[in-house]
Tab-separated table of C-alpha atoms in Angstrom:
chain	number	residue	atom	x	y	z
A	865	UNK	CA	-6.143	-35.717	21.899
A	866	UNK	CA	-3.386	-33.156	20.003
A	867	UNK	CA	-1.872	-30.602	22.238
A	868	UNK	CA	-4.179	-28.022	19.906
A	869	UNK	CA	-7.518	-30.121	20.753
A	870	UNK	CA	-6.547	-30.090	24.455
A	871	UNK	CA	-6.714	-26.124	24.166
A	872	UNK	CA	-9.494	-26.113	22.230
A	873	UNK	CA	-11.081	-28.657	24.626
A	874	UNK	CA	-10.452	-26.433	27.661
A	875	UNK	CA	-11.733	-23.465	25.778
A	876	UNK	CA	-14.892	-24.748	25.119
A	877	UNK	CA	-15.446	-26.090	28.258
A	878	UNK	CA	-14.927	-22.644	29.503
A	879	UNK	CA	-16.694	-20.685	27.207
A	880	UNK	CA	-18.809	-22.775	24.699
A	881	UNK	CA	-19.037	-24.207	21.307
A	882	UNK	CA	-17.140	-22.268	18.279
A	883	UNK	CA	-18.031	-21.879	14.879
A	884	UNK	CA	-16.594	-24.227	12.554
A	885	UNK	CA	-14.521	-20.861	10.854
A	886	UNK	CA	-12.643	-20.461	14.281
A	887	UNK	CA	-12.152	-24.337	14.421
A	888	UNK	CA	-10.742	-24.546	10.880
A	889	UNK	CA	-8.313	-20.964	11.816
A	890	UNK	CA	-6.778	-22.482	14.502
A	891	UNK	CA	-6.431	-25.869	13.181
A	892	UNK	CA	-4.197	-24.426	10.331
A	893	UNK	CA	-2.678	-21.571	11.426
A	894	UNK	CA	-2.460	-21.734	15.233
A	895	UNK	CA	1.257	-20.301	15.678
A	896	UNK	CA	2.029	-23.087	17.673
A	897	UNK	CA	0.396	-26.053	16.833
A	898	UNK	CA	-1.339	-25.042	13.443
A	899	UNK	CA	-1.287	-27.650	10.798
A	900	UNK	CA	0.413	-24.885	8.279
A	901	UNK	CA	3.026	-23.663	10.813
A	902	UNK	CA	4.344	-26.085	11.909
A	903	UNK	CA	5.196	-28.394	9.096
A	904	UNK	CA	5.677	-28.915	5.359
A	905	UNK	CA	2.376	-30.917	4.441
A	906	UNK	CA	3.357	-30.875	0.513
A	907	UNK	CA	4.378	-34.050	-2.037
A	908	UNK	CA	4.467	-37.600	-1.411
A	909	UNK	CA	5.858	-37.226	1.871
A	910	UNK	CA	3.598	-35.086	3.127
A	911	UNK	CA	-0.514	-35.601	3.129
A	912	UNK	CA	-1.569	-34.124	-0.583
A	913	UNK	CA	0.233	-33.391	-3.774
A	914	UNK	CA	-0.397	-29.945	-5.315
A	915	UNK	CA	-0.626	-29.867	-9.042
A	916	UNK	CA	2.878	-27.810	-9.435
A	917	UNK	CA	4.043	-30.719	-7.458
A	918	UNK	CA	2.519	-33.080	-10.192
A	919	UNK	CA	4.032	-31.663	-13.246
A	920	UNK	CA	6.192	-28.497	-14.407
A	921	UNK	CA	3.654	-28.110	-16.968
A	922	UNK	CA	1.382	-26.684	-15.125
A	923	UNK	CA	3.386	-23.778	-13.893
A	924	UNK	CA	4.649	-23.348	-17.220
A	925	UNK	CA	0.969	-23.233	-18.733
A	926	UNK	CA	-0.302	-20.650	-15.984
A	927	UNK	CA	3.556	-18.828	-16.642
A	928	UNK	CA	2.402	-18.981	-20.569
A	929	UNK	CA	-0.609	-17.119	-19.744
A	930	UNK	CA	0.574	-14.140	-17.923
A	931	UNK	CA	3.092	-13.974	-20.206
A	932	UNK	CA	0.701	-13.249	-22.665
A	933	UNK	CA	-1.541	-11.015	-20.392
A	934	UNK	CA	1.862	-8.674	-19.866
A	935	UNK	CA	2.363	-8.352	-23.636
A	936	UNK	CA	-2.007	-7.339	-23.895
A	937	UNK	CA	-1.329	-4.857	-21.515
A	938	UNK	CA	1.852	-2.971	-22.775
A	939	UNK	CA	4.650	-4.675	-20.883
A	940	UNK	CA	4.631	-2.564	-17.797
A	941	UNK	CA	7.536	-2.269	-15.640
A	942	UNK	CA	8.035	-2.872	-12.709
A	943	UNK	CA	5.474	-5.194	-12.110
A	944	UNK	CA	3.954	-7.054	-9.011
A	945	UNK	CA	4.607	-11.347	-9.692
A	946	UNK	CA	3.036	-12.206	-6.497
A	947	UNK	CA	1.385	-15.702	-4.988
A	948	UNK	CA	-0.969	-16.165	-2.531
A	949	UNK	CA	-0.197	-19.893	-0.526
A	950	UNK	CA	3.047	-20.435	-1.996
A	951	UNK	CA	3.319	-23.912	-0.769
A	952	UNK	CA	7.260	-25.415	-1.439
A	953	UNK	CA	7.284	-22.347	-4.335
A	954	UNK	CA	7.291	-24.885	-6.945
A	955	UNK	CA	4.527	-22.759	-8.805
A	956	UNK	CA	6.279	-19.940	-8.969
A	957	UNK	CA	9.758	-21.362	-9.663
A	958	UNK	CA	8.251	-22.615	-12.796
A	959	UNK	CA	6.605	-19.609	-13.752
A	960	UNK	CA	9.683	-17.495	-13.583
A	961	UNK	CA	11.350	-20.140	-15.485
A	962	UNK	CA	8.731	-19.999	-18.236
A	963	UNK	CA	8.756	-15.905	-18.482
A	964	UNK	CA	12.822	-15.715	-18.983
A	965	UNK	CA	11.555	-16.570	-22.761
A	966	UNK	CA	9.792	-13.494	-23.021
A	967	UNK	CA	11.905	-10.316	-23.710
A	968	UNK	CA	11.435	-8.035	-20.429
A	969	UNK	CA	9.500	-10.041	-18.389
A	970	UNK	CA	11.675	-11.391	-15.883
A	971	UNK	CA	13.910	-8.316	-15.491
A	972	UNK	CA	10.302	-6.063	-14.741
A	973	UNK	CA	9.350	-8.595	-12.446
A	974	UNK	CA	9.303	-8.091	-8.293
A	975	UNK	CA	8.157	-10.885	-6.790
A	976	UNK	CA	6.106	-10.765	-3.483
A	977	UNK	CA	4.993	-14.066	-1.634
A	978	UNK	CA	1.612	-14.087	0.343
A	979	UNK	CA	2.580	-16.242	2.953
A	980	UNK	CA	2.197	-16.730	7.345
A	981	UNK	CA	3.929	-20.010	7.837
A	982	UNK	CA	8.284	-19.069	8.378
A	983	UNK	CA	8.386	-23.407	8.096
A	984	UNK	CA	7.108	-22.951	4.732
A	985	UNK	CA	8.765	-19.451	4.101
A	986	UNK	CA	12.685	-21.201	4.193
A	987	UNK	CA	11.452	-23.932	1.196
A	988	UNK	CA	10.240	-20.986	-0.974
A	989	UNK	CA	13.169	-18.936	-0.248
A	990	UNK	CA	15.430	-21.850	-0.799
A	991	UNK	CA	13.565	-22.982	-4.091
A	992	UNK	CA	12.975	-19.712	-5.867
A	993	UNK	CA	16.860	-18.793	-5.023
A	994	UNK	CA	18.364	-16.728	-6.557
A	995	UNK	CA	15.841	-14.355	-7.072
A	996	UNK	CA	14.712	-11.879	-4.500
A	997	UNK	CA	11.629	-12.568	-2.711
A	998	UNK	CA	9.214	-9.903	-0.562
A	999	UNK	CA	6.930	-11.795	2.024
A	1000	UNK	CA	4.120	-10.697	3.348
A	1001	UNK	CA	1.412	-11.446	5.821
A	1002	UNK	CA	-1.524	-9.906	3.721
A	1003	UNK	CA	-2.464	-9.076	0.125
A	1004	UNK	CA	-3.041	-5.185	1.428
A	1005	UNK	CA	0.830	-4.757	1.955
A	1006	UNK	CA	1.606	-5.719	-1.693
A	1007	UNK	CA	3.247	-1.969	-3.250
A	1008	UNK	CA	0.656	-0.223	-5.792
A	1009	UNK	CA	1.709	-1.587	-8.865
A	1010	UNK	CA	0.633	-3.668	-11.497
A	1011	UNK	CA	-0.083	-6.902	-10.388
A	1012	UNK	CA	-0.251	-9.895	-11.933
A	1013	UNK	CA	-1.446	-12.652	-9.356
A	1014	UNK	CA	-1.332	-16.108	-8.912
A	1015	UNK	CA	-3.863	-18.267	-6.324
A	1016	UNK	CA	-3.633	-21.567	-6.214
A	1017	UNK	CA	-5.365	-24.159	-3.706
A	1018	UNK	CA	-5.380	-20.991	-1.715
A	1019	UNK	CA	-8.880	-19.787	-0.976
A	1020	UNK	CA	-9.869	-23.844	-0.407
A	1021	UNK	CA	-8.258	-23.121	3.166
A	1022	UNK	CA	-9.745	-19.789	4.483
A	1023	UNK	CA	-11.831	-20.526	6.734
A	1024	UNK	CA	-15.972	-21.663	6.513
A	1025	UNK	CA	-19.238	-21.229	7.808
A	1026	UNK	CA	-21.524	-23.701	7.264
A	1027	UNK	CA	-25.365	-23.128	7.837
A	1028	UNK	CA	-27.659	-26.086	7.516
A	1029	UNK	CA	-31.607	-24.854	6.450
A	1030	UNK	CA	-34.014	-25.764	9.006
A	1031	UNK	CA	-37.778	-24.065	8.145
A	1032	UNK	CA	-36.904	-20.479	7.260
A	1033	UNK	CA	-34.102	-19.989	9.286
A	1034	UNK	CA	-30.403	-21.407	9.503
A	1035	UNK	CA	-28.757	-23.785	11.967
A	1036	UNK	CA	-24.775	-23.020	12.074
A	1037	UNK	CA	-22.251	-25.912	11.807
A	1038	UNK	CA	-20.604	-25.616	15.263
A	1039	UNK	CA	-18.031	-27.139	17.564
A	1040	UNK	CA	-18.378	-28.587	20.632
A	1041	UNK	CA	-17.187	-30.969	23.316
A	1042	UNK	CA	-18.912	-34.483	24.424
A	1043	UNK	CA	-17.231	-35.509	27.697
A	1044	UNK	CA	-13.385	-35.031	26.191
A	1045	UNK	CA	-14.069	-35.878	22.466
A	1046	UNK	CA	-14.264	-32.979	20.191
A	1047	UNK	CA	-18.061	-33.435	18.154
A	1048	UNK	CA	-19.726	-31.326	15.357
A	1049	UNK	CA	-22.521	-29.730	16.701
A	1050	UNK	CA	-25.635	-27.252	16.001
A	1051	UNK	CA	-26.432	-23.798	17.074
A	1052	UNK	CA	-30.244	-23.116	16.831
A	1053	UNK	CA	-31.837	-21.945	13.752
A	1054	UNK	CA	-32.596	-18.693	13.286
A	1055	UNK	CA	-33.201	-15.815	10.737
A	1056	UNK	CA	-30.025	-14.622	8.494
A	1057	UNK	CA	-29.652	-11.888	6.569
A	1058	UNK	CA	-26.706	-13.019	4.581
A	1059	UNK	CA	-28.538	-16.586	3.466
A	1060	UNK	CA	-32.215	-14.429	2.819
A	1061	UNK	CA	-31.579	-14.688	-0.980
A	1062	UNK	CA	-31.115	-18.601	-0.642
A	1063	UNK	CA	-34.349	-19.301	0.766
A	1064	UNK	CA	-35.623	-19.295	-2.985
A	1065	UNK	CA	-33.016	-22.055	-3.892
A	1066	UNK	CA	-32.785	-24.337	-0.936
A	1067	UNK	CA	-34.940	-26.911	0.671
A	1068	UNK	CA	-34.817	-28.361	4.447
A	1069	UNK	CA	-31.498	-29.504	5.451
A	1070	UNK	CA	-29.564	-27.988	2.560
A	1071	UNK	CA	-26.128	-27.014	3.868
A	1072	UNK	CA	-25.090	-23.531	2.525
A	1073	UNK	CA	-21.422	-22.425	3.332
A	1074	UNK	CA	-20.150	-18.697	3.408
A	1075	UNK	CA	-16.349	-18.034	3.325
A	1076	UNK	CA	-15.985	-14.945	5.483
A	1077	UNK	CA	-12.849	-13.944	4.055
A	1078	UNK	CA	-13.062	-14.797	0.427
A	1079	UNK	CA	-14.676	-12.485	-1.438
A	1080	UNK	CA	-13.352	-9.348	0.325
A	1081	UNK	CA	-9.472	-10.570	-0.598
A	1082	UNK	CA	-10.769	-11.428	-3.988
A	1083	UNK	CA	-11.563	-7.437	-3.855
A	1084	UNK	CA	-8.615	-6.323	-2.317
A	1085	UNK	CA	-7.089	-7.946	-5.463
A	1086	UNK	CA	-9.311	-6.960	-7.873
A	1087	UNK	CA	-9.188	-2.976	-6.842
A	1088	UNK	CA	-5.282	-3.188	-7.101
A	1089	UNK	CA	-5.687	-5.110	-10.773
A	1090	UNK	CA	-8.265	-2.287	-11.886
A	1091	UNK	CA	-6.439	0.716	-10.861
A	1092	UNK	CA	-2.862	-0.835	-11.931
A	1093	UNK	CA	-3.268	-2.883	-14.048
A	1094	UNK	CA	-2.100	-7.074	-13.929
A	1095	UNK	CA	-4.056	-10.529	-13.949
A	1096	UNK	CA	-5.546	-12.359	-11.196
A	1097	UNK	CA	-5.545	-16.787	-12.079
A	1098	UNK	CA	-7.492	-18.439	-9.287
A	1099	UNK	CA	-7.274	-21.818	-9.407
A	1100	UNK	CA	-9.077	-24.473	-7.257
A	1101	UNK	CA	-11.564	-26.602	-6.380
A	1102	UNK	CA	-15.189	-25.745	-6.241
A	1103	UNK	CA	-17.987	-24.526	-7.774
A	1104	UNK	CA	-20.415	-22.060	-8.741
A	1105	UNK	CA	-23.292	-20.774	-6.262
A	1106	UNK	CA	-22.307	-23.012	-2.681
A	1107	UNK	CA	-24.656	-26.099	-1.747
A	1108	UNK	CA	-23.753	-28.859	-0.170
A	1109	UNK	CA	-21.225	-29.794	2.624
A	1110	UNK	CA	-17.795	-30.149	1.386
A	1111	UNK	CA	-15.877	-29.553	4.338
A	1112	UNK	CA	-13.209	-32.356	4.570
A	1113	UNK	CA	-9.708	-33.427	5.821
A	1114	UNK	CA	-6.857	-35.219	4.472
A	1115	UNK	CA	-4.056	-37.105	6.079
A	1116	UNK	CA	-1.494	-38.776	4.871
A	1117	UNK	CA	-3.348	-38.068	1.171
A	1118	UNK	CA	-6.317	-40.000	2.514
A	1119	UNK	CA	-9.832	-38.490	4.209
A	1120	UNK	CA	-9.973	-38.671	7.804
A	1121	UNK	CA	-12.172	-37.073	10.747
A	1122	UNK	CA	-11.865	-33.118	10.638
A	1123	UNK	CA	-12.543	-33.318	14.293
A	1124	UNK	CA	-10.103	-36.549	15.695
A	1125	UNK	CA	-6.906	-34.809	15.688
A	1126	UNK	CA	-6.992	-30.852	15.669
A	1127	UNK	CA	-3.508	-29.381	13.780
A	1128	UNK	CA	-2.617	-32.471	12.675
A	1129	UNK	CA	-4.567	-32.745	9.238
A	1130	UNK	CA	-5.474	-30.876	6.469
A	1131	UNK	CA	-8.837	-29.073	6.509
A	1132	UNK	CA	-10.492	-27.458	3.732
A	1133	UNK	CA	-13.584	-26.406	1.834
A	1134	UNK	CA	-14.545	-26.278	-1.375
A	1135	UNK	CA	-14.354	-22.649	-3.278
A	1136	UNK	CA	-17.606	-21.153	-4.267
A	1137	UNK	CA	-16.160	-19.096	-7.235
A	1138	UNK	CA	-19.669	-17.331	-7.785
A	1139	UNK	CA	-18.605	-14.416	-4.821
A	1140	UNK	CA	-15.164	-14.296	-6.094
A	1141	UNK	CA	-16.277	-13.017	-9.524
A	1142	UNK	CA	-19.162	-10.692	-7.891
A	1143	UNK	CA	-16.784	-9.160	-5.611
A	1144	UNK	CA	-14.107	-8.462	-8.350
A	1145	UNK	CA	-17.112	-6.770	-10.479
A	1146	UNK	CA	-17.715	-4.643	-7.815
A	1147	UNK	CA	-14.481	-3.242	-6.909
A	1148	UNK	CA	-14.134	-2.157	-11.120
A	1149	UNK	CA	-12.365	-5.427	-12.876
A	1150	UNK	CA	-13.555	-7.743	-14.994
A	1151	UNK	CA	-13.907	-11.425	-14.191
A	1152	UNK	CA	-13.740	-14.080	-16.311
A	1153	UNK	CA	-16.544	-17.048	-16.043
A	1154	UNK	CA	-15.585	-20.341	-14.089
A	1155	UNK	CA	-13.335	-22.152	-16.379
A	1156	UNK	CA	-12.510	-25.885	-15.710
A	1157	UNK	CA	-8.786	-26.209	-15.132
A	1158	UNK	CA	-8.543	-29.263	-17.874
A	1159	UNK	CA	-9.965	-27.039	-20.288
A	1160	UNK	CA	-7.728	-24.271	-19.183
A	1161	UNK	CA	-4.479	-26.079	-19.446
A	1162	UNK	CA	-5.540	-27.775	-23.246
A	1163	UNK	CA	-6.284	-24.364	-24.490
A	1164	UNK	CA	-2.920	-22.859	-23.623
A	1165	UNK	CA	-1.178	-25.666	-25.054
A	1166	UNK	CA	-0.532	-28.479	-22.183
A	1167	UNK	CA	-0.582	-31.179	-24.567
A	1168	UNK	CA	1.826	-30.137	-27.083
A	1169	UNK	CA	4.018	-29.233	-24.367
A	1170	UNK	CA	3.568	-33.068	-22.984
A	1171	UNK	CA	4.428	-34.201	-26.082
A	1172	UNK	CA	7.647	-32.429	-26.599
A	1173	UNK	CA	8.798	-33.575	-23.282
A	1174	UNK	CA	7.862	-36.849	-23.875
A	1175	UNK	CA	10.346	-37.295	-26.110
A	1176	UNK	CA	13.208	-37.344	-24.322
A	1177	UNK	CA	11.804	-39.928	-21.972
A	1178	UNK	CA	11.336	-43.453	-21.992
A	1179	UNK	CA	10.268	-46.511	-19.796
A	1180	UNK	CA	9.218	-45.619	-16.016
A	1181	UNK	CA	9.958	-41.549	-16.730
A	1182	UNK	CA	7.803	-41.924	-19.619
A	1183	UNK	CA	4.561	-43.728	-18.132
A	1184	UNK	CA	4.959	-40.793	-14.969
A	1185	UNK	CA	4.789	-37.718	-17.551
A	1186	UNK	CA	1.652	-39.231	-19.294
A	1187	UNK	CA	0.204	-39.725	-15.937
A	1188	UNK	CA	0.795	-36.603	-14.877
A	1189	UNK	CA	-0.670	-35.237	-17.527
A	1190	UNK	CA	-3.579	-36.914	-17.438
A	1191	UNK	CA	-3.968	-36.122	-13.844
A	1192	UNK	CA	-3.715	-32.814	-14.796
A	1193	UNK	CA	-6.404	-32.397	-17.316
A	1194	UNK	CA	-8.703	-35.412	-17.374
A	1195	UNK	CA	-12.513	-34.908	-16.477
A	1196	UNK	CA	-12.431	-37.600	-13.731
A	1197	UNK	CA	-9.149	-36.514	-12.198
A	1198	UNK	CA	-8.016	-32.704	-11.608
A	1199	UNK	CA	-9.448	-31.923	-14.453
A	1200	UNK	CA	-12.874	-31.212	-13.776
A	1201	UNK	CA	-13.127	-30.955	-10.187
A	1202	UNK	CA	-10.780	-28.070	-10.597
A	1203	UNK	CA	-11.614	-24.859	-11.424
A	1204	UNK	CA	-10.254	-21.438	-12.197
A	1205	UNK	CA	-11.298	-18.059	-12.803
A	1206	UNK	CA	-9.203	-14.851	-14.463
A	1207	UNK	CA	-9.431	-10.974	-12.666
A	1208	UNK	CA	-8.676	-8.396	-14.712
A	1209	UNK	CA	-8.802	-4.960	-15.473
A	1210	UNK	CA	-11.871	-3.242	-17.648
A	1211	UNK	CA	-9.950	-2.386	-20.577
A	1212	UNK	CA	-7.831	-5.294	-21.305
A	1213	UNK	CA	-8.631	-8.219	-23.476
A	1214	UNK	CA	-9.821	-11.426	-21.855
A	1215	UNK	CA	-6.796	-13.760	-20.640
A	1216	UNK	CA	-6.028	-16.657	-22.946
A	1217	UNK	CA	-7.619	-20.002	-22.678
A	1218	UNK	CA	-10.515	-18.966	-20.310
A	1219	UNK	CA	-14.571	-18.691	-21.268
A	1220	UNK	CA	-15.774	-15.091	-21.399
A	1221	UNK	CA	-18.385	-14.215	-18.592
């Protein structure tokens, strides 16, 4: 047992199962033994590989397109370059890179970092250097601005609730304690107002799963993006309209029990896009539809850009960059299973290289 699943042990011995969202919130962010604050869980080293961490390309691609969003919109200045889930800052080191080519852009830019983890907070700092960085705990501190927003393998770790369909009401995913073994558990069924609507589109035993905190930071960020002006690109994996169970963990970049060792693996959900784009709607922007992240990155221009890099490379160098590249975009790699969706504001043309809703 982890030092975090010995509290959580003694806490539901004391008080009773909790629901898989508190689970997963203290797994990750527990400020002492959280899986996010206490270590630096990125690249080969580490227990997953992000795709800035693949390639450069695809910070440059996602740089490339709100490069061109800026210029749709008039240039404004200043303007908001912020990230939510920085990760090493790779992402955005690559971005700023990429908008130095565009007249403006980098000298309107402020850049503001989403992020709770101070482990994580030194390797942005340290990677983005020299440019001046903002941090903050929350997307509601960002300044009133135009903001132009990047999310990536962000919302897959907020934190789930998972309801399994028994009859006409709905069994939540719990978690309990069997002698001194954390074990998955169920609460009994009942009525829920939330899940009415899926009643129509579910059978017995479907597993529906609601992120609590999803759609109301997708409109804290599309209310900023309507009145302000900027771009929203969420990227991640998921889908459209949530069934199944696709809560998982990842260790040492292989699956493993979300339950056998509390802060000590990665543990995440899939993103159900579909409230995302409702909740951006609402609050006055536009949203694009669900664009696969393959498609995404061919449209603005991945491939010639892996071309002209493979040219200065050769042997070993050369087989990684077409690998990487493939990872990137191929249907049975990230490709696919990746998705992303644009937020942006009523009046402005639809950001390059993703469908129309």
């Amino acid at each position: 047992m982890t030092p975090l699943g010995e509290l959580l042990a003694r806490r539901i011995a004391a008080t009773g199962p909790v629901g898989l969202d508190s689970y997963m919130a203290d797994c990750l962010m527990h400020p002492d033994h959280g899986y996010y604050a206490t270590r630096d869980p990125f690249g080969r080293a580490g227990d997953f590989i992000t795709a800035p961490e693949i390639s450069q390309m695809f910070g440059e691609m996602l740089g490339l397109c709100l490069a061109q969003a800026w210029l749709d919109q008039g240039r404004p200045a200043p303007f908001i370059l912020a990230e939510c889930g920085p990760g090493r800052g790779t992402l955005m080191a690559d971005v700023l890179r990429t908008i130095r080519t565009v007249p403006g852009m980098q000298e309107a830019a402020q850049v503001h970092l989403i992020e709770a983890s101070s482990t994580l907070r030194e390797l942005q700092c340290a990677k983005i250097a020299p440019q001046d960085v903002v941090f903050h705990e929350s997307i509601s501190s960002l300044p009133e601005a135009p903001l132009f927003l990047l999310a990536n393998e962000f919302f897959d770790a907020l934190p789930i609730r998972q309801f399994i369909r028994q009859g006409p009401g709905w069994a939540e995913r719990q978690v309990g304690l069997q002698g001194d073994v954390l074990v998955p558990g169920l609460a009994p069924p009942a009525p829920l107002e939330a899940l009415q609507h899926r009643l129509k589109d579910t059978r017995e035993e479907d597993v529906v799963e609601i992120c609590p905190a999803a759609a109301p930071i997708a409109g804290e960020i599309a209310t900023r993006i309507a009145a302000h002006g900027g771009v929203a690109l969420i990227v991640d994996y998921g889908h459209w309209h949530s069934l199944g169970d696709t809560f998982q963990a990842v260790k040492d970049h292989a699956p493993c029990d979300p339950f056998a060792a509390p802060g000590e693996a990665d543990l995440t959900a899939h993103v159900d896009f579909e409230p995302l784009a409702q909740a951006a709607r609402a609050a006055g922007a536009q949203a694009s539809a669900m664009t696969a992240q393959g498609v995404l990155l061919e449209r603005l221009g991945i491939t010639a850009r892996a071309e002209a890099l493979a040219r200065k490379l050769d042997g070993a160098a050369l087989q990684a960059h077409i690998a990487a590249h493939r990872r990137l975009t191929h249907p049975e790699e990230m490709g696919q299973v990746f998705q992303s969706l644009a937020i942006f504001p009523a009046t402005a043309p639809l950001p390059p290289g993703f469908d129309a809703a």
